[in-house]
XYZ file of C-alpha atoms in Angstrom:
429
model
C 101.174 98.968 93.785
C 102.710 102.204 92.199
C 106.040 101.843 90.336
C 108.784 103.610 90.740
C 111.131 105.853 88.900
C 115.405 105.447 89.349
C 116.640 108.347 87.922
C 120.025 108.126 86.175
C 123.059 109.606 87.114
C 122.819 112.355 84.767
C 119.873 113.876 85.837
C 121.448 117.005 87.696
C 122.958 119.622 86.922
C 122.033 122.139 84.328
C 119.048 120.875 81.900
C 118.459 121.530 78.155
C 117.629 125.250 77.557
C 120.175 126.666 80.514
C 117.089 126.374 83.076
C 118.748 125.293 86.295
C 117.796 121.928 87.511
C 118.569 123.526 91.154
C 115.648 126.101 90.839
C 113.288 122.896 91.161
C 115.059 121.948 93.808
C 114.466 124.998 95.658
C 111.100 124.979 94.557
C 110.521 121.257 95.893
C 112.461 122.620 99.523
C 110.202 125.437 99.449
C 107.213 122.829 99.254
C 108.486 120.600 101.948
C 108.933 123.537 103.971
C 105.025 124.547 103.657
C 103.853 120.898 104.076
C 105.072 120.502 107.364
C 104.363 124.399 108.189
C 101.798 124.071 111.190
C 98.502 125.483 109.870
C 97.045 125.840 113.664
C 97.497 129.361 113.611
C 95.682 130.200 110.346
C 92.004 131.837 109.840
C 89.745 130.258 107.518
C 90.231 133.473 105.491
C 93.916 132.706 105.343
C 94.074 128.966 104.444
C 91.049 129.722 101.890
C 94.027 132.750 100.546
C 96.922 129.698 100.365
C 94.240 127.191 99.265
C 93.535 129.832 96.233
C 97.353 130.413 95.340
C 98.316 126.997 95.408
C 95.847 125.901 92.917
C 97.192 129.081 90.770
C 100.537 127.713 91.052
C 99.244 124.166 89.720
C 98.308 125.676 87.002
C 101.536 127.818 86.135
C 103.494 124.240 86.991
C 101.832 122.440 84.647
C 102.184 125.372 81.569
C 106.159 125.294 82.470
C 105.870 121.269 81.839
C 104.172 121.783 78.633
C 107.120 123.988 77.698
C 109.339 121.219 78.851
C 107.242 118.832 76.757
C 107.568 120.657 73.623
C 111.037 121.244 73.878
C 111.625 117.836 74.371
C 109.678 116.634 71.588
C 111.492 118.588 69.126
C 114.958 117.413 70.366
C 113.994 114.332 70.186
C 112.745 114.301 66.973
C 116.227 116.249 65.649
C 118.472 114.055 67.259
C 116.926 110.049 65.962
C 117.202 108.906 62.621
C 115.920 110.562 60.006
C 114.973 107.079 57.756
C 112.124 106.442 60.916
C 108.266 106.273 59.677
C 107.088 109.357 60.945
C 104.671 108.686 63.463
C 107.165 106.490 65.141
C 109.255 109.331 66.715
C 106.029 110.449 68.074
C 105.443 107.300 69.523
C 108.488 107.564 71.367
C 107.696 110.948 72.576
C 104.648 109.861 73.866
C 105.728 106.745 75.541
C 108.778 108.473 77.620
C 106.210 111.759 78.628
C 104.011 108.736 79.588
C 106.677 107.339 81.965
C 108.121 110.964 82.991
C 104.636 112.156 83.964
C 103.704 109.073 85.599
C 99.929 109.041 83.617
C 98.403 106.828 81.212
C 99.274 106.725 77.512
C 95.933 108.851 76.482
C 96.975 111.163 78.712
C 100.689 111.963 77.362
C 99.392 112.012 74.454
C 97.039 115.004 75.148
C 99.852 116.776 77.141
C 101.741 116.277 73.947
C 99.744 117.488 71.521
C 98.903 120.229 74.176
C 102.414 121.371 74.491
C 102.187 121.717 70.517
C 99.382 123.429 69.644
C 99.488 125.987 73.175
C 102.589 127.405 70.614
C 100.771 127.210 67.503
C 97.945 130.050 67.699
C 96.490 129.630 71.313
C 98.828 132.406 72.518
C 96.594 133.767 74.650
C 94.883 130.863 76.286
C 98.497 129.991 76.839
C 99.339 132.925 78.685
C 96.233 132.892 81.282
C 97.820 129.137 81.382
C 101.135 130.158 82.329
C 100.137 133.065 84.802
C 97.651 130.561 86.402
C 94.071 131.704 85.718
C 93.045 128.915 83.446
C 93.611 125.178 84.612
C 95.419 122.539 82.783
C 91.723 120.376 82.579
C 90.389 123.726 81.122
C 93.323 124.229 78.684
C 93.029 120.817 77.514
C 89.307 121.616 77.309
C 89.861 124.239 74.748
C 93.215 122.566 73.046
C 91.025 119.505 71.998
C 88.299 121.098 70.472
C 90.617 123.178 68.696
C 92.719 119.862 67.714
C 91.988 119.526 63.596
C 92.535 123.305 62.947
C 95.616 125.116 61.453
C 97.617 127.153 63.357
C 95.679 130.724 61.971
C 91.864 129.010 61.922
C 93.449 128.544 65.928
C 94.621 131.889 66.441
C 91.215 133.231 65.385
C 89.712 130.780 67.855
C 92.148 132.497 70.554
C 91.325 135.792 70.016
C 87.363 135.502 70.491
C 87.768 133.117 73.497
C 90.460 136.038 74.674
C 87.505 138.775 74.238
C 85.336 136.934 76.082
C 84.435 138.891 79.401
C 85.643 136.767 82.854
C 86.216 133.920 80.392
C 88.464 132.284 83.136
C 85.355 132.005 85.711
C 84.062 129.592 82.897
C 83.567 125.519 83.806
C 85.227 123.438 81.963
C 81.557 122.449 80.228
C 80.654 125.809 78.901
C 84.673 126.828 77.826
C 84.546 123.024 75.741
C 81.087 124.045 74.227
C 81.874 127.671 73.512
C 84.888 126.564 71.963
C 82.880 123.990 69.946
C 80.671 126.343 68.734
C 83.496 128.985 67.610
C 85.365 125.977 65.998
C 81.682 125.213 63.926
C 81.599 128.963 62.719
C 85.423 129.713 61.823
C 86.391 126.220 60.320
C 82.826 124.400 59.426
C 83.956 122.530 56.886
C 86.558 121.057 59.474
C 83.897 121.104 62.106
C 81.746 118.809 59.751
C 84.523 116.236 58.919
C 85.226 115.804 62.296
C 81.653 114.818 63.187
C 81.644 112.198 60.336
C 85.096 110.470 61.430
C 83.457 110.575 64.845
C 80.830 107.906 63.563
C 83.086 106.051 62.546
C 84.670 105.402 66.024
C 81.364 104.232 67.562
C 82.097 101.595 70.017
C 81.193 100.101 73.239
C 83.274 99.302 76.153
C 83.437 97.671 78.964
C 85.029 99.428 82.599
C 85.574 98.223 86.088
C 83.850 99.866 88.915
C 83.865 99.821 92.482
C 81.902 97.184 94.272
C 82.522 94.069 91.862
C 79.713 96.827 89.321
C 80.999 98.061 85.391
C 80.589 100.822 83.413
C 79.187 99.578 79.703
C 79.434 102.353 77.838
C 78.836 103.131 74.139
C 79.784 106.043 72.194
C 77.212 106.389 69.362
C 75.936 109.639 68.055
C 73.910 111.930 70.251
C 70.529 111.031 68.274
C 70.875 107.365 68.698
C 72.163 108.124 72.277
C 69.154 110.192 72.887
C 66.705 107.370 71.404
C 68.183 104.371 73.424
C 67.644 106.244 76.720
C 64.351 107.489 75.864
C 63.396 104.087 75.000
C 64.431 102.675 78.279
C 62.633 105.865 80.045
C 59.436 104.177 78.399
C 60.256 101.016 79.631
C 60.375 102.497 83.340
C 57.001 104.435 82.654
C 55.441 100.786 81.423
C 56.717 99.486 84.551
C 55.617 102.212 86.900
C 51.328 101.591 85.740
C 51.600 98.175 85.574
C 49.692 96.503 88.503
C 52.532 95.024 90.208
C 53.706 96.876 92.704
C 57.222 98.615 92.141
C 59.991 97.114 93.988
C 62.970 98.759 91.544
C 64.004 102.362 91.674
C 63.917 104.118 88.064
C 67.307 103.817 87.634
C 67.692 99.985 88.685
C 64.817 99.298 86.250
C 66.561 101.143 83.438
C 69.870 99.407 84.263
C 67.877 96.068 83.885
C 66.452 96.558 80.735
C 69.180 97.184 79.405
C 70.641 94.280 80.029
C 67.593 92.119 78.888
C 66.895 93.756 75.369
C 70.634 93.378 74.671
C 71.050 89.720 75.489
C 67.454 88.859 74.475
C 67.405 87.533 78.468
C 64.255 87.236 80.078
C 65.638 88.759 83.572
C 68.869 90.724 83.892
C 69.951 88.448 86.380
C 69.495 85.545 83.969
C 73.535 85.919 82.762
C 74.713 83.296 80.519
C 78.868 83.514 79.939
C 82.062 81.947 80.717
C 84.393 84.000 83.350
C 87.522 83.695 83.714
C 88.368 83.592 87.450
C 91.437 83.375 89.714
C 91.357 81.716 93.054
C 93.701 81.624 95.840
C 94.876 78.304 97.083
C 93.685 79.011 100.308
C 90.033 79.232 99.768
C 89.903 76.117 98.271
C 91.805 74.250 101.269
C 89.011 76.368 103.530
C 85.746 76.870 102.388
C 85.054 78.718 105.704
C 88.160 80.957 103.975
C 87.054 84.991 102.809
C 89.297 85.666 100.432
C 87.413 86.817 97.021
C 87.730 85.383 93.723
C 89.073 87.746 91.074
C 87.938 88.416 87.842
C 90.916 89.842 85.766
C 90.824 93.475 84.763
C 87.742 94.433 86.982
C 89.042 93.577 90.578
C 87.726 91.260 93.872
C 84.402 89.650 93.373
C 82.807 87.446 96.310
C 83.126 84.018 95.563
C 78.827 83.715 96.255
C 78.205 86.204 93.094
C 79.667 83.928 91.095
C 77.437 81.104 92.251
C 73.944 82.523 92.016
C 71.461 79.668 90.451
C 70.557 81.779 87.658
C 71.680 81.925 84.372
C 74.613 79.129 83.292
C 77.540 80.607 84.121
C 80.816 79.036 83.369
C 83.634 79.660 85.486
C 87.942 79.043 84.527
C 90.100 79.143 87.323
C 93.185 79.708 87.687
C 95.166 78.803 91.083
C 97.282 81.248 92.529
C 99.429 81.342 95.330
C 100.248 85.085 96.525
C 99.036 86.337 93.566
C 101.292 84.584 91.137
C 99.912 82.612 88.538
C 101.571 79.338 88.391
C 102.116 78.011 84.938
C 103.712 76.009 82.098
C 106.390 76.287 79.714
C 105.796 75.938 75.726
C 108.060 75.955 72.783
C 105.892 77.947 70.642
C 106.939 81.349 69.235
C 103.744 82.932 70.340
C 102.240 82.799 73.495
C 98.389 80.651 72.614
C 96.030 78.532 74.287
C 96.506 78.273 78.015
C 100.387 80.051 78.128
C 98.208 82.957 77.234
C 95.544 82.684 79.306
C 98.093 82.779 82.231
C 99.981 85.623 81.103
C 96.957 87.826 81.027
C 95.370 86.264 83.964
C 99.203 87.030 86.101
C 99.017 90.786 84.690
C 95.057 91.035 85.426
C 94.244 91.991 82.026
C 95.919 95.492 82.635
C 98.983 96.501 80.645
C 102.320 95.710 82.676
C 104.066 98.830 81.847
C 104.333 101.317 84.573
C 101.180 103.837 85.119
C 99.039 102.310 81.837
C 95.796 100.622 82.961
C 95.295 99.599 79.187
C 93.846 96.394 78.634
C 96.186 93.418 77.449
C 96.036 93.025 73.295
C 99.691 91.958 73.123
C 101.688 89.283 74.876
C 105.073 90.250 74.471
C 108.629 88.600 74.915
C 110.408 89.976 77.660
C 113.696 88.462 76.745
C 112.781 88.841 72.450
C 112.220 85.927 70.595
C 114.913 86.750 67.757
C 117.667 86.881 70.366
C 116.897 83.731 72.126
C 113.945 84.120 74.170
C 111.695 81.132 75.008
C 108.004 81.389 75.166
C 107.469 80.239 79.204
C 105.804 82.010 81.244
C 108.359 83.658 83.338
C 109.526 85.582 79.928
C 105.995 86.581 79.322
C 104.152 89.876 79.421
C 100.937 91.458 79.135
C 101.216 94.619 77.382
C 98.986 96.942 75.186
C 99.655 97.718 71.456
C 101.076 100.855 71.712
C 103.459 99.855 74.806
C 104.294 96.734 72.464
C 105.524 98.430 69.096
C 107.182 101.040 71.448
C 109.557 98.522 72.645
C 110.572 98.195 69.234
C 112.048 101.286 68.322
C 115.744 102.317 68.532
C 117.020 102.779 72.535
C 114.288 101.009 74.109
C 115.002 98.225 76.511
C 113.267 95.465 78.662
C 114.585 92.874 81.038
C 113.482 91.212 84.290
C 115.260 92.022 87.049
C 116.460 89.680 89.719
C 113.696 90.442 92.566
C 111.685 90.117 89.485
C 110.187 92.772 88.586
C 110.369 94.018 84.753
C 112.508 96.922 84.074
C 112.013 99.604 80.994
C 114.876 101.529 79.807
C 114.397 104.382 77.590
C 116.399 106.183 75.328
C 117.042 109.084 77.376
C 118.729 106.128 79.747
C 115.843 106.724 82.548
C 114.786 103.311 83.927
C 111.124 102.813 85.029
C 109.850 99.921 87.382
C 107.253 98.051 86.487
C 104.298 96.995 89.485
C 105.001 93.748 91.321
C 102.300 91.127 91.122
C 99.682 92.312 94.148
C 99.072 89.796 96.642
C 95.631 88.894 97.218
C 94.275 89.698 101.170
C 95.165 87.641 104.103
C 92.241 86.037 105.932
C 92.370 87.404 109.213
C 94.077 85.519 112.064
């Protein structure tokens, strides 16, 4: 379920700057006017013409929000209290472009930092932005690479990406590695100590897919990238002359040996773990019933793939009734044990602030703990760190709303909806 944005009752008029709120809105009645324009009468040569200009426009739309962005940032940064840590004010400009713009936190913060450095030497590449020959994915492209270097090391990056001949036919691929490589031969010794701090964010993680599937990813340096699959190609080869006959495809077989050499398993299909699983009422009462099981955080899973006779799988579940989780009440000051479990299990591991898919590290007051607020589950949310210590700052606010539904108040005065709990499907009548 999307949530939804209540602007306040200042939002018209005349905006910051003298730029005319009322130009977007003839912009916007311009745009209803060509969606329901009847596009019967067009060539292919035509619509391929509009399909052209509109996606030059996209890109002109989104340089005039990075504007927006950056002026924003700075006024908000002017007008809060000067005795802040630093980075907080940030934080706060990143959380309210994450509400504005509807997008995750990762992504407001790259539109942020986008806005900034697009002034600060990328003149150029901000111009083809503006005039809509280079996309906002390609901008960013370029912006990111160019992240860790002054403002003049960036400007000399501009002008050779600006000499480039039909650099704006470029993919986004080749503009991130020719950027790379400029960024390597104008600022190496910046180039280098980005490469080592990148070690040091190795990780794996763990992504839902379609189809009750994952995406296990790691992010380890392109050598020991390059080895693990190259192992696993040898494991496929090993397969492919033994005298079995081959029933896998290469990329099944390299898919289950991953799985085996990581969990020292046998088979792939021999999984060993404890899932945590949430069950409607109703298939219990019917066996015959179809509704799925769901795993928080990665979606539906039939209740039969959780039941296979290999491997020892342990299964908690959690009753719900039209997707609520019911639960307890406790009188700790932290939400523990099974309080917690609930509250992640209601918000399905995914962060409960509107448009941020992060996964749940924090369970958070709703109604805070130093002015009264009990640890139930009703005053319980699942949020992510950032989303937590963002609450904190001056002008934010968070309450429940009658119908329910968690509201955030920022300190602009905007109010942003939070998603209602989604109800799990109806077995057909």
């Amino acid at each position: 379920m999307t949530a939804t944005q209540e602007p306040p009752a200042h939002a018209t008029g005349v905006l910051a700057g003298g730029f005319p709120s009322g130009d977007l809105t003839l912009l916007r009645f311009h745009l209803d006017h060509a969606l329901a324009a009847d596009t019967s009468t067009l060539s292919e040569a035509e619509l391929i013409d509009q399909i052209q200009e509109i996606e030059s426009l996209r890109a002109s739309l989104a340089a005039l929000q990075s504007t927006r962005i950056r002026a924003f940032a700075h006024t908000h940064v002017e007008n809060g209290p000067t005795d802040l840590d630093p980075d907080k004010p940030h934080r706060s400009v990143v959380a309210q472009i994450q509400l504005a713009c509807r997008v995750s936190t990762t992504e407001a913060r790259i539109r942020v930092a986008n806005a900034r450095d697009l002034h600060s030497g990328l003149d150029d590449i901000r111009c083809l932005h503006e005039a809509g020959q280079l996309s906002a994915a390609k901008v960013t492209a370029i912006a990111v690479e160019c992240r860790d270097l002054n403002t003049s090391q960036r400007a000399r990056v501009d002008t050779r990406l600006a000499a480039v001949r039909d650099l704006t036919r470029y993919g986004i691929s080749r503009l991130r590695a020719m950027t790379r490589r400029l960024v390597a031969e104008i600022a190496p010794d910046r180039f280098r100590a980005r490469v080592h701090a990148a070690k040091a964010e190795r990780r794996v993680t763990l992504r839902p897919a379609p189809d009750a599937m994952s995406y296990l990813t790691a992010y380890v340096p392109v050598e020991q990238g390059a080895a693990c699959l190259a192992a696993l190609h040898r494991a496929f080869v090993e397969v492919q002359v033994a005298p079995e006959p081959l029933t896998r495809t290469r990329g099944q077989v390299l898919a289950d040996t991953l799985v085996e050499r990581v969990t020292g398993q046998a088979t792939a299909t021999a999984v060993n773990l404890e899932v945590q699983v949430t069950v409607p009422v109703q298939a219990l009462l019917d066996p015959t019933s179809p509704l799925p099981a769901e795993i928080p955080g990665f979606g539906p899973v039939p209740a039969d793939l959780l039941a296979t006779p290999e491997g020892a799988k342990s299964l908690r579940r959690l009753l719900t009734d039209q997707g609520i989780v019911i639960g307890g009440d406790s009188r700790r000051r932290t939400f523990t044990g099974l309080l917690a479990t609930l509250v992640k299990a209601r918000a399905q591991n995914r962060c409960t602030e509107p448009y941020c898919d992060a996964p749940v590290r924090h369970l958070d007051h709703i109604h805070r703990d130093a002015d009264g607020g009990r640890t139930e589950l009703d005053n319980g949310r699942g949020v992510c760190e950032f989303h937590n210590h963002v609450r904190e700052q001056p002008g934010w606010q968070v309450f429940r709303a009658p119908d329910g539904i968690v509201v955030t108040v920022t300190p602009t005065g905007h109010r942003y909806c939070g998603p209602a709990p989604e109800p799990p499907p109806r077995a057909p009548t």
